[in-house]
Amino acid sequence: MAGLRLGPLLRYVDWDTGTSATVWVEADRPCTAEVRCEGGGHGSSRTFAVAGHHYALVVVTGLTPGTTSAYEVLLDGERVWPLPDSRFPPSTIRTPEAHSADVVVSFGSCRWAAPPAGGHDPVGPDVLDTLAAALAADPTARRPDVLLLLGDQVYADETSDTTRRWIAGRRAAAGTGSSAPAEQVADFEEYTRLYDESWLDPELRWLLSTVPSCMIFDDHDLVDDWNTSASWLADMRARPWWQERVTGGLMSYWVYQHLGNLSPAELDADELYGQVRAAGDGTDALRKFALRADADPASVRWSYRRDFGRTRVLMVDTRAGRVLEEQARAMLDPQEATWLRDQALDGRGSLDHLLVGSSLPWLLPPLIHDVEEWNAALCRGGRGARWARLSERVRQGADLEHWAAFPASFEKLTRMIAEAGAGEGAPATVCVLSGDVHHAYVAEPVWPAAGRPAARVLQLTCSPLHNSVPAAIRVGFRFGWSRFGRLLGRALARHGRTGAPSVNWRRTGGPWFGNQLMTLTLRGRSAALRLQKAEGQEEVRGGAAPRLTTVLERTLTDGP
């Protein structure tokens, strides 16, 4: 009898017709996966294999718009979900009303999934676990329509003690050893362990089974500082374990995260997905794809678009597709930058809100922005070869690789945002949703009067979902917004001869620290923002469960 190894994950829900959805599962052997819904929705798919693992992405059709339907998962006709004696409510698929303009979007990044030792969690309560518990306890609560996971879903380079012991045992049993660091994963099989550890967490497992999700990677999904610079990449490629690591990382990302981002129509058109399913064992085809994606990043697009009624989400790859040649550095290759602009402007008059999901913030604390742009100028040789060599060491040591470290791309993104939000027919808001920096804040650009967009433009940054940040770095982030920090940043800009960015910005909320989640509630052209934090362990001793505390509630636009 086939068993359910991982999942189910509710990934895509159709907002055009409200009649279809996709559900991702991993089984422990080849089988037919089936999803049955109350009210008649149904779908089934034969599993495909990758490196001895068996997956299916089931397209469920026949759903009724504007309904919430409980569902069950069967493998070869035997029910495997809901789990026996589950303490959670039934998993459901909620479909929108036809032409619905209301959507609730929750987002964040950076979820380190190490299990707490003896009940003590060193980084505090997991905000997604806490959200799941709150939703399970109140069936009437409004659930997010989509959860945007903006990078670092797994930490390939910061594994838990439990996973390190598992890795050591696996490598010892193989008898060949590995040159990969003992605390980091080495290949596809070890990546599967990270997803097991994260997605088998009971609260998160139930949450992802009932709230649709969109995902994109960031650096820790592969390794810290992934694709910082050409020098960084050359150094990594010289290490004997790196090729297998990046290959396994991209293979696992495609299976566990990327496939579920796609609509049924996109799945039908995806050549690799067709090959993998037709082959039965898709290991060779997927490995060949991953090798090509690493060698020629421009040949693959990980970015994608999702429309939720009159709200558009553009999830942008800010890691794999970078151009790293020092004199032509770009966050996005030319084709990707053109794609992003085209998607932002397509049907602009029919949009109420445009959300750009970028794991890395567009607008950083001003001092940090100026430091990164100054460093980029020196690495290009603006102050000579000696400064360039020193600046490269600083760039890698201090993680200076956000949008500001790619100045031309920062300016191009700024122009695109201004264009998307300009003039008659502009959306009510254009928001860049980001994570990565292990704190939360709201920043707003201050545009020149002649170029001020009609839309309200915001940088909304929220992380971590479950991690921490050292006290010294907290001080640094606060200092980065200060008046003296701005003055210091301008001094560095003068030294680097970088000039001033084309737009200024100010912090209008935060910084906030802790495990936290932001939520946008979009109704027509109105928008409201909420930030919730999972209370720390020091506040919930004596057996009390962690709970969500609202840190911020703010109306962004009232709408007509």
Coordinates of C-alpha atoms in Angstrom, one line a residue:
M1 CA 0.0 0.0 0.0
A2 CA 1.3 3.4 -1.0
G3 CA 1.9 5.9 1.8
L4 CA 1.9 9.7 1.9
R5 CA 5.5 10.8 2.5
L6 CA 5.0 14.6 2.4
G7 CA 2.1 17.0 1.7
P8 CA -0.5 17.7 0.6
L9 CA 0.3 21.3 -0.4
L10 CA -2.5 23.4 -1.9
R11 CA -0.6 25.5 -4.4
Y12 CA -2.6 27.1 -7.2
V13 CA -6.2 28.1 -7.1
D14 CA -7.7 29.5 -10.3
W15 CA -9.0 33.1 -9.9
D16 CA -10.3 33.4 -13.5
T17 CA -13.1 30.9 -13.2
G18 CA -12.9 29.6 -9.6
T19 CA -13.2 26.0 -10.8
S20 CA -9.7 24.5 -10.5
A21 CA -6.8 24.1 -8.2
T22 CA -3.5 22.1 -7.9
V23 CA -2.4 19.9 -5.0
W24 CA 1.2 18.7 -4.6
V25 CA 2.0 15.4 -2.9
E26 CA 5.0 13.0 -2.4
A27 CA 4.3 9.3 -2.0
D28 CA 6.6 6.6 -0.8
R29 CA 6.2 4.5 -4.0
P30 CA 4.8 4.7 -7.5
C31 CA 1.0 5.1 -7.4
T32 CA -1.9 7.1 -8.6
A33 CA -2.6 10.2 -6.5
E34 CA -6.2 11.4 -6.3
V35 CA -7.9 14.4 -4.7
R36 CA -11.7 14.3 -3.9
C37 CA -13.6 17.3 -2.8
E38 CA -17.0 17.8 -1.2
G39 CA -19.3 19.0 -3.8
G40 CA -17.7 17.1 -6.7
G41 CA -14.3 18.6 -7.4
H42 CA -11.9 15.8 -8.4
G43 CA -8.5 15.2 -9.9
S44 CA -5.9 12.4 -10.2
S45 CA -2.4 11.9 -11.5
R46 CA 0.2 9.2 -11.8
T47 CA 3.3 9.9 -9.8
F48 CA 6.6 10.6 -11.5
A49 CA 10.0 9.7 -10.0
V50 CA 13.1 11.7 -9.3
A51 CA 16.1 10.0 -7.7
G52 CA 13.9 7.3 -6.0
H53 CA 11.3 9.8 -4.8
H54 CA 7.7 9.8 -6.1
Y55 CA 5.7 13.0 -6.7
A56 CA 2.4 14.1 -8.2
L57 CA 0.9 17.5 -8.9
V58 CA -2.9 16.8 -9.1
V59 CA -5.0 19.2 -11.1
V60 CA -8.4 19.4 -9.4
T61 CA -11.3 20.5 -11.6
G62 CA -15.1 20.8 -11.2
L63 CA -14.9 23.2 -8.2
T64 CA -17.7 25.7 -7.7
P65 CA -16.8 29.4 -7.5
G66 CA -17.3 31.1 -4.2
T67 CA -17.3 27.9 -2.1
T68 CA -15.0 26.2 0.5
S69 CA -14.7 22.5 -0.1
A70 CA -13.1 20.0 2.3
Y71 CA -10.9 17.5 0.4
E72 CA -9.2 14.2 0.9
V73 CA -6.2 12.6 -0.7
L74 CA -6.1 9.0 -1.9
L75 CA -3.2 6.9 -3.1
D76 CA -4.2 3.9 -5.3
G77 CA -7.7 4.3 -3.9
E78 CA -6.7 4.3 -0.2
R79 CA -7.3 7.5 1.8
V80 CA -4.1 8.9 3.3
W81 CA -5.3 12.4 4.1
P82 CA -6.6 13.7 6.5
L83 CA -4.3 11.8 8.8
P84 CA -6.0 9.4 11.3
D85 CA -6.8 11.2 14.6
S86 CA -5.7 14.6 13.3
R87 CA -6.3 17.4 15.7
F88 CA -6.8 19.9 12.8
P89 CA -9.9 20.7 10.9
P90 CA -10.4 19.3 7.4
S91 CA -8.1 20.7 4.7
T92 CA -10.2 22.8 2.3
I93 CA -10.0 24.5 -1.1
R94 CA -11.6 27.9 -1.1
T95 CA -12.5 29.3 -4.6
P96 CA -13.2 32.9 -5.2
E97 CA -16.5 34.4 -6.5
A98 CA -16.5 35.1 -10.2
H99 CA -14.8 38.5 -10.9
S100 CA -13.9 38.9 -7.2
A101 CA -11.7 42.0 -6.5
D102 CA -11.0 41.1 -2.9
V103 CA -7.9 39.2 -1.9
V104 CA -5.9 38.7 1.3
V105 CA -2.2 38.3 0.8
S106 CA 0.2 37.2 3.6
F107 CA 3.9 37.2 3.1
G108 CA 7.3 36.8 4.7
S109 CA 10.6 35.0 4.4
C110 CA 13.4 33.1 6.2
R111 CA 12.0 30.1 8.0
W112 CA 14.7 28.0 9.7
A113 CA 12.9 24.7 10.5
A114 CA 15.1 23.2 13.1
P115 CA 12.9 21.4 15.7
P116 CA 13.1 22.8 19.2
A117 CA 15.3 20.9 21.7
G118 CA 13.3 19.7 24.7
G119 CA 10.5 22.1 23.9
H120 CA 12.8 25.2 23.9
D121 CA 13.0 27.1 20.6
P122 CA 16.1 29.2 20.6
V123 CA 14.7 31.7 18.0
G124 CA 11.2 31.9 19.5
P125 CA 7.8 30.7 18.2
D126 CA 7.4 30.1 14.5
V127 CA 5.0 32.6 13.1
L128 CA 3.5 30.2 10.6
D129 CA 3.0 27.5 13.2
T130 CA 1.3 30.2 15.4
L131 CA -0.9 31.3 12.5
A132 CA -1.9 27.7 11.8
A133 CA -2.9 27.2 15.4
A134 CA -5.0 30.3 15.4
L135 CA -6.8 29.4 12.2
A136 CA -7.4 25.8 13.3
A137 CA -8.9 27.1 16.6
D138 CA -11.3 29.5 14.8
P139 CA -13.0 28.0 11.7
T140 CA -14.7 31.3 11.1
A141 CA -11.4 33.3 10.9
R142 CA -10.6 34.9 7.5
R143 CA -7.7 32.9 6.0
P144 CA -5.2 34.3 3.6
D145 CA -6.1 33.7 0.0
V146 CA -2.4 33.2 -0.7
L147 CA 0.8 32.9 1.2
L148 CA 3.8 34.4 -0.5
L149 CA 7.0 32.7 0.7
L150 CA 9.8 35.1 -0.4
G151 CA 12.9 33.0 0.0
D152 CA 14.9 30.8 2.4
Q153 CA 12.2 28.1 2.7
V154 CA 15.0 25.8 3.6
Y155 CA 18.5 26.4 4.9
A156 CA 21.0 24.3 2.9
D157 CA 24.0 25.8 4.7
E158 CA 22.6 26.0 8.3
T159 CA 21.2 22.6 9.2
S160 CA 19.9 21.5 12.5
D161 CA 21.7 19.1 14.9
T162 CA 19.2 16.4 13.9
T163 CA 19.9 16.8 10.2
R164 CA 23.6 16.9 10.7
R165 CA 23.5 13.6 12.5
W166 CA 21.4 12.2 9.6
I167 CA 23.8 13.5 7.0
A168 CA 26.8 12.0 8.9
G169 CA 25.1 8.6 9.1
R170 CA 24.2 8.7 5.4
R171 CA 27.7 9.6 4.3
A172 CA 29.2 7.0 6.6
A173 CA 26.9 4.3 5.3
A174 CA 27.8 5.2 1.7
G175 CA 31.5 4.5 2.6
T176 CA 32.8 7.1 0.2
G177 CA 32.7 10.3 2.3
S178 CA 32.0 13.7 0.9
S179 CA 34.0 16.8 0.4
A180 CA 31.0 18.9 1.2
P181 CA 31.0 20.7 4.6
A182 CA 29.6 18.4 7.3
E183 CA 27.0 20.9 8.4
Q184 CA 25.6 21.5 4.8
V185 CA 23.7 19.4 2.4
A186 CA 25.6 17.9 -0.6
D187 CA 23.0 16.6 -3.1
F188 CA 19.4 16.1 -4.0
E189 CA 18.8 13.4 -1.5
E190 CA 20.1 15.5 1.3
Y191 CA 17.8 18.4 0.1
T192 CA 14.8 16.1 0.5
R193 CA 15.7 15.8 4.2
L194 CA 15.4 19.6 4.6
Y195 CA 11.9 19.6 3.1
D196 CA 10.9 16.6 5.3
E197 CA 12.1 18.5 8.4
S198 CA 10.3 21.6 7.4
W199 CA 7.0 20.4 5.8
L200 CA 6.3 17.6 8.2
D201 CA 6.0 20.1 11.0
P202 CA 2.3 19.3 11.9
E203 CA 1.1 23.0 12.1
L204 CA 2.9 24.0 8.9
R205 CA 1.8 20.8 7.1
W206 CA -1.9 21.6 7.8
L207 CA -1.5 25.3 6.9
L208 CA 0.1 24.6 3.5
S209 CA -2.7 22.0 2.9
T210 CA -5.4 24.6 3.2
V211 CA -3.8 28.0 2.2
P212 CA -2.5 28.3 -1.4
S213 CA 1.1 29.3 -1.6
C214 CA 3.5 31.0 -4.1
M215 CA 7.3 30.5 -3.5
I216 CA 10.6 31.9 -4.7
F217 CA 14.1 31.0 -3.6
D218 CA 16.7 33.2 -1.9
D219 CA 20.3 32.5 -1.1
H220 CA 20.0 30.0 1.7
D221 CA 17.9 27.7 -0.5
L222 CA 21.3 27.1 -2.1
V223 CA 24.0 28.8 0.0
D224 CA 24.5 32.1 1.8
D225 CA 25.4 34.9 -0.6
W226 CA 24.5 32.8 -3.6
N227 CA 25.8 34.7 -6.7
T228 CA 27.2 37.7 -4.9
S229 CA 29.8 38.4 -7.6
A230 CA 31.8 36.8 -10.4
S231 CA 34.7 36.4 -8.0
W232 CA 32.4 34.6 -5.5
L233 CA 31.1 32.3 -8.2
A234 CA 34.6 31.4 -9.5
D235 CA 35.7 30.6 -6.0
M236 CA 32.6 28.3 -5.4
R237 CA 33.0 26.5 -8.8
A238 CA 36.6 25.7 -7.8
R239 CA 35.3 23.7 -4.8
P240 CA 34.9 20.0 -5.7
W241 CA 31.5 19.7 -3.9
W242 CA 29.8 22.8 -5.4
Q243 CA 28.6 21.4 -8.7
E244 CA 26.6 18.5 -7.1
R245 CA 25.3 21.0 -4.5
V246 CA 23.9 23.5 -7.0
T247 CA 22.6 20.7 -9.2
G248 CA 20.7 19.1 -6.3
G249 CA 19.5 22.5 -5.1
L250 CA 18.0 23.5 -8.4
M251 CA 16.5 20.0 -9.0
S252 CA 14.9 20.0 -5.6
Y253 CA 13.6 23.6 -6.0
W254 CA 11.9 22.6 -9.3
V255 CA 10.2 19.6 -7.7
Y256 CA 9.3 21.0 -4.3
Q257 CA 8.6 24.7 -5.0
H258 CA 8.6 25.8 -8.6
L259 CA 6.2 23.3 -10.1
G260 CA 3.4 24.4 -7.8
N261 CA 3.8 28.0 -8.8
L262 CA 2.5 27.2 -12.3
S263 CA -1.1 27.2 -13.5
P264 CA -2.5 24.0 -15.1
A265 CA -2.1 25.7 -18.5
E266 CA 1.5 26.5 -17.8
L267 CA 2.1 23.0 -16.6
D268 CA 0.7 21.7 -19.9
A269 CA 3.0 23.9 -21.8
D270 CA 6.1 23.1 -19.7
E271 CA 8.4 21.0 -21.8
L272 CA 10.4 19.6 -18.9
Y273 CA 7.3 18.7 -16.9
G274 CA 6.1 16.8 -19.9
Q275 CA 9.4 15.0 -20.3
V276 CA 9.6 14.1 -16.6
R277 CA 6.1 12.7 -16.5
A278 CA 6.4 10.8 -19.7
A279 CA 9.7 9.2 -18.6
G280 CA 8.4 7.8 -15.4
D281 CA 11.8 8.3 -13.9
G282 CA 12.7 11.9 -14.7
T283 CA 16.0 12.0 -12.9
D284 CA 18.2 12.4 -16.0
A285 CA 16.0 15.0 -17.6
L286 CA 15.8 17.1 -14.5
R287 CA 19.5 16.8 -13.8
K288 CA 20.3 17.9 -17.4
F289 CA 17.9 20.9 -16.9
A290 CA 19.6 21.9 -13.6
L291 CA 23.1 21.7 -15.1
R292 CA 21.9 24.0 -18.0
A293 CA 20.2 26.4 -15.6
D294 CA 23.5 26.8 -13.6
A295 CA 25.7 27.1 -16.7
D296 CA 23.4 29.4 -18.6
P297 CA 21.0 31.2 -16.2
A298 CA 19.4 33.2 -19.0
S299 CA 18.1 29.9 -20.5
V300 CA 15.6 29.4 -17.6
R301 CA 13.0 31.8 -16.1
W302 CA 12.1 31.1 -12.5
S303 CA 10.1 34.3 -12.2
Y304 CA 6.3 34.1 -12.7
R305 CA 3.1 36.0 -12.7
R306 CA -0.1 35.3 -10.8
D307 CA -3.3 37.4 -11.1
F308 CA -5.8 37.4 -8.2
G309 CA -8.8 39.2 -9.8
R310 CA -7.6 42.8 -10.1
T311 CA -4.4 42.2 -8.1
R312 CA -1.3 41.1 -9.9
V313 CA 1.7 39.4 -8.2
L314 CA 5.0 39.3 -10.0
M315 CA 7.4 36.9 -8.2
V316 CA 10.9 37.9 -9.3
D317 CA 14.1 35.7 -9.2
T318 CA 16.8 37.9 -7.7
R319 CA 19.3 35.1 -7.3
A320 CA 19.8 32.7 -10.2
G321 CA 19.6 35.0 -13.2
R322 CA 22.1 37.7 -12.2
V323 CA 24.6 39.0 -14.6
L324 CA 27.9 39.0 -12.7
E325 CA 30.5 40.3 -15.1
E326 CA 31.8 43.3 -13.2
Q327 CA 31.4 46.0 -15.9
A328 CA 27.9 44.8 -16.8
R329 CA 26.5 43.7 -13.4
A330 CA 22.7 43.3 -13.3
M331 CA 20.2 41.8 -10.9
L332 CA 18.2 40.6 -13.9
D333 CA 19.5 39.7 -17.3
P334 CA 18.1 41.8 -20.1
Q335 CA 15.4 39.3 -21.1
E336 CA 14.2 39.0 -17.6
A337 CA 14.1 42.8 -17.0
T338 CA 12.1 43.2 -20.2
W339 CA 9.7 40.4 -19.1
L340 CA 9.2 42.1 -15.7
R341 CA 8.4 45.5 -17.3
D342 CA 6.0 43.9 -19.8
Q343 CA 4.1 42.0 -17.1
A344 CA 3.9 45.1 -14.9
L345 CA 2.4 47.2 -17.7
D346 CA 0.2 44.5 -19.3
G347 CA -3.4 45.4 -19.0
R348 CA -2.5 48.2 -16.5
G349 CA -5.9 49.8 -16.6
S350 CA -7.5 46.7 -15.3
L351 CA -5.4 46.4 -12.2
D352 CA -6.2 47.8 -8.7
H353 CA -2.9 46.6 -7.1
L354 CA 0.5 45.6 -8.4
L355 CA 2.6 43.5 -6.0
V356 CA 6.3 42.8 -6.9
G357 CA 7.6 39.9 -4.9
S358 CA 11.4 40.4 -4.6
S359 CA 13.2 38.4 -1.9
L360 CA 15.6 41.3 -1.6
P361 CA 14.3 44.8 -0.6
W362 CA 14.3 47.5 -3.3
L363 CA 14.6 50.3 -0.6
L364 CA 17.0 49.6 2.2
P365 CA 18.0 51.8 5.1
P366 CA 19.7 54.7 3.3
L367 CA 23.2 54.1 4.8
I368 CA 23.1 50.5 3.7
H369 CA 22.0 51.5 0.2
D370 CA 24.9 54.0 -0.1
V371 CA 27.4 51.5 1.3
E372 CA 26.4 48.9 -1.3
E373 CA 26.4 51.4 -4.2
W374 CA 29.8 52.8 -3.0
N375 CA 31.2 49.3 -2.7
A376 CA 29.9 48.4 -6.2
A377 CA 31.6 51.4 -7.7
L378 CA 34.9 50.5 -6.1
C379 CA 34.7 46.9 -7.2
R380 CA 34.3 48.1 -10.7
G381 CA 37.6 49.9 -10.4
G382 CA 36.4 53.4 -9.7
R383 CA 39.2 54.0 -7.3
G384 CA 41.8 51.7 -8.8
A385 CA 42.8 48.1 -8.6
R386 CA 43.8 48.1 -4.9
W387 CA 40.5 49.5 -3.8
A388 CA 38.8 47.0 -6.1
R389 CA 40.5 44.0 -4.4
L390 CA 39.7 45.3 -0.9
S391 CA 36.1 46.1 -1.8
E392 CA 35.5 42.6 -3.2
R393 CA 36.5 41.2 0.2
V394 CA 34.2 43.6 1.9
R395 CA 31.4 42.8 -0.5
Q396 CA 31.6 39.1 0.2
G397 CA 32.2 39.5 4.0
A398 CA 29.4 42.0 4.6
D399 CA 26.8 40.5 2.2
L400 CA 26.6 43.6 0.0
E401 CA 24.5 42.2 -2.8
H402 CA 21.0 43.7 -2.7
W403 CA 19.4 45.9 -5.4
A404 CA 21.7 48.8 -4.4
A405 CA 24.7 46.6 -5.2
F406 CA 23.5 46.5 -8.8
P407 CA 23.0 50.3 -9.3
A408 CA 21.8 50.1 -12.9
S409 CA 19.2 47.5 -12.0
F410 CA 18.1 49.6 -9.0
E411 CA 17.5 52.5 -11.3
K412 CA 15.7 50.4 -13.9
L413 CA 13.4 48.9 -11.3
T414 CA 12.7 52.4 -9.9
R415 CA 11.7 53.6 -13.4
M416 CA 9.5 50.6 -14.0
I417 CA 7.7 51.1 -10.7
A418 CA 7.2 54.8 -11.5
E419 CA 5.9 53.9 -15.0
A420 CA 3.6 51.2 -13.7
G421 CA 2.1 53.6 -11.2
A422 CA 1.8 56.7 -13.4
G423 CA -1.1 58.5 -15.0
E424 CA -4.7 57.7 -15.6
G425 CA -5.6 54.1 -15.2
A426 CA -2.8 53.5 -12.7
P427 CA -3.3 50.9 -9.9
A428 CA -4.1 52.3 -6.5
T429 CA -0.9 50.8 -5.1
V430 CA 2.4 49.4 -6.3
C431 CA 4.1 47.5 -3.5
V432 CA 7.5 45.7 -3.4
L433 CA 7.2 42.8 -1.0
S434 CA 10.5 41.6 0.4
G435 CA 12.2 39.7 3.2
D436 CA 15.8 38.6 3.7
V437 CA 17.0 41.2 6.2
H438 CA 15.5 39.6 9.4
H439 CA 13.4 42.6 10.4
A440 CA 10.3 44.4 9.1
Y441 CA 9.7 47.9 8.0
V442 CA 7.7 50.1 5.7
A443 CA 9.5 52.6 3.4
E444 CA 8.0 55.0 0.9
P445 CA 9.8 56.9 -2.0
V446 CA 9.8 60.6 -2.1
W447 CA 9.4 61.4 -5.8
P448 CA 10.4 64.5 -7.7
A449 CA 7.2 66.5 -8.2
A450 CA 7.4 66.1 -12.0
G451 CA 7.7 62.3 -11.8
R452 CA 5.4 61.4 -8.9
P453 CA 3.2 58.4 -9.7
A454 CA -0.5 58.4 -9.2
A455 CA -0.3 55.1 -7.3
R456 CA 0.8 54.9 -3.7
V457 CA 4.2 53.1 -3.9
L458 CA 5.6 51.2 -0.9
Q459 CA 8.4 48.9 0.1
L460 CA 7.0 46.4 2.5
T461 CA 9.7 44.2 4.1
C462 CA 8.9 41.3 6.5
S463 CA 11.3 38.7 7.9
P464 CA 11.9 36.3 9.5
L465 CA 9.1 33.8 9.8
H466 CA 11.3 31.8 12.1
N467 CA 14.9 33.0 12.7
S468 CA 16.8 35.6 14.6
V469 CA 19.2 38.6 14.2
P470 CA 22.1 39.4 16.5
A471 CA 21.7 42.5 18.7
A472 CA 24.6 44.3 17.0
I473 CA 23.0 44.0 13.6
R474 CA 19.7 45.3 15.0
V475 CA 21.6 48.4 16.1
G476 CA 23.1 48.7 12.6
F477 CA 19.8 48.6 10.9
R478 CA 18.4 51.3 13.2
F479 CA 21.5 53.4 12.6
G480 CA 21.1 53.0 8.9
W481 CA 17.8 55.0 9.0
S482 CA 19.3 57.7 11.3
R483 CA 20.2 61.3 10.2
F484 CA 23.8 60.6 10.9
G485 CA 23.7 57.4 9.0
R486 CA 22.3 59.2 6.0
L487 CA 25.1 61.8 6.2
L488 CA 27.7 59.0 6.4
G489 CA 26.2 57.3 3.4
R490 CA 26.4 60.5 1.4
A491 CA 30.0 60.9 2.3
L492 CA 30.7 57.4 1.0
A493 CA 28.8 58.1 -2.2
R494 CA 31.0 61.1 -2.8
H495 CA 34.1 59.0 -2.3
G496 CA 32.8 56.4 -4.7
R497 CA 31.6 59.1 -7.2
T498 CA 28.2 57.4 -7.4
G499 CA 26.0 60.4 -7.2
A500 CA 22.5 60.4 -5.6
P501 CA 19.8 57.8 -6.5
S502 CA 17.0 59.1 -8.7
V503 CA 14.6 58.8 -5.8
N504 CA 14.7 59.5 -2.1
W505 CA 12.8 57.5 0.5
R506 CA 11.8 57.6 4.1
R507 CA 10.9 55.0 6.7
T508 CA 7.2 55.2 7.7
G509 CA 7.1 52.2 9.9
G510 CA 9.5 50.0 11.9
P511 CA 12.0 48.6 12.2
W512 CA 10.3 45.7 14.0
F513 CA 12.2 42.6 15.1
G514 CA 11.0 39.0 15.9
N515 CA 9.2 36.2 14.0
Q516 CA 6.5 38.1 12.1
L517 CA 4.1 38.1 9.1
M518 CA 2.7 40.9 7.0
T519 CA -0.8 40.8 5.5
L520 CA -2.3 43.0 2.8
T521 CA -6.1 43.0 2.7
L522 CA -7.1 44.4 -0.8
R523 CA -10.8 45.2 -1.5
G524 CA -11.3 46.9 -4.8
R525 CA -8.9 49.9 -4.7
S526 CA -8.6 50.0 -1.0
A527 CA -5.7 48.4 0.8
A528 CA -4.9 47.8 4.4
L529 CA -1.7 46.5 6.0
R530 CA -1.3 44.4 9.1
L531 CA 1.9 43.2 10.8
Q532 CA 1.6 40.3 13.3
K533 CA 4.3 38.9 15.5
A534 CA 4.5 35.6 17.3
E535 CA 5.0 36.4 21.0
G536 CA 8.3 35.4 22.5
Q537 CA 8.8 32.4 24.8
E538 CA 9.4 34.6 27.8
E539 CA 5.8 35.8 27.4
V540 CA 4.2 32.4 27.1
R541 CA 5.7 30.4 29.9
G542 CA 3.5 28.3 32.2
G543 CA 2.0 26.2 29.4
A544 CA 0.4 29.0 27.4
A545 CA 0.6 28.5 23.7
P546 CA 2.3 31.1 21.5
R547 CA -0.1 33.7 20.0
L548 CA -0.1 36.4 17.3
T549 CA 0.1 40.0 18.4
T550 CA -0.8 42.8 16.1
V551 CA 2.1 45.2 15.9
L552 CA 0.7 47.5 13.1
E553 CA -2.6 48.1 11.4
R554 CA -2.7 50.8 8.7
T555 CA -4.9 51.9 5.9
L556 CA -2.8 52.4 2.8
T557 CA -5.6 53.5 0.4
D558 CA -9.2 54.1 1.0
G559 CA -10.3 53.4 -2.6
P560 CA -13.3 54.9 -4.4

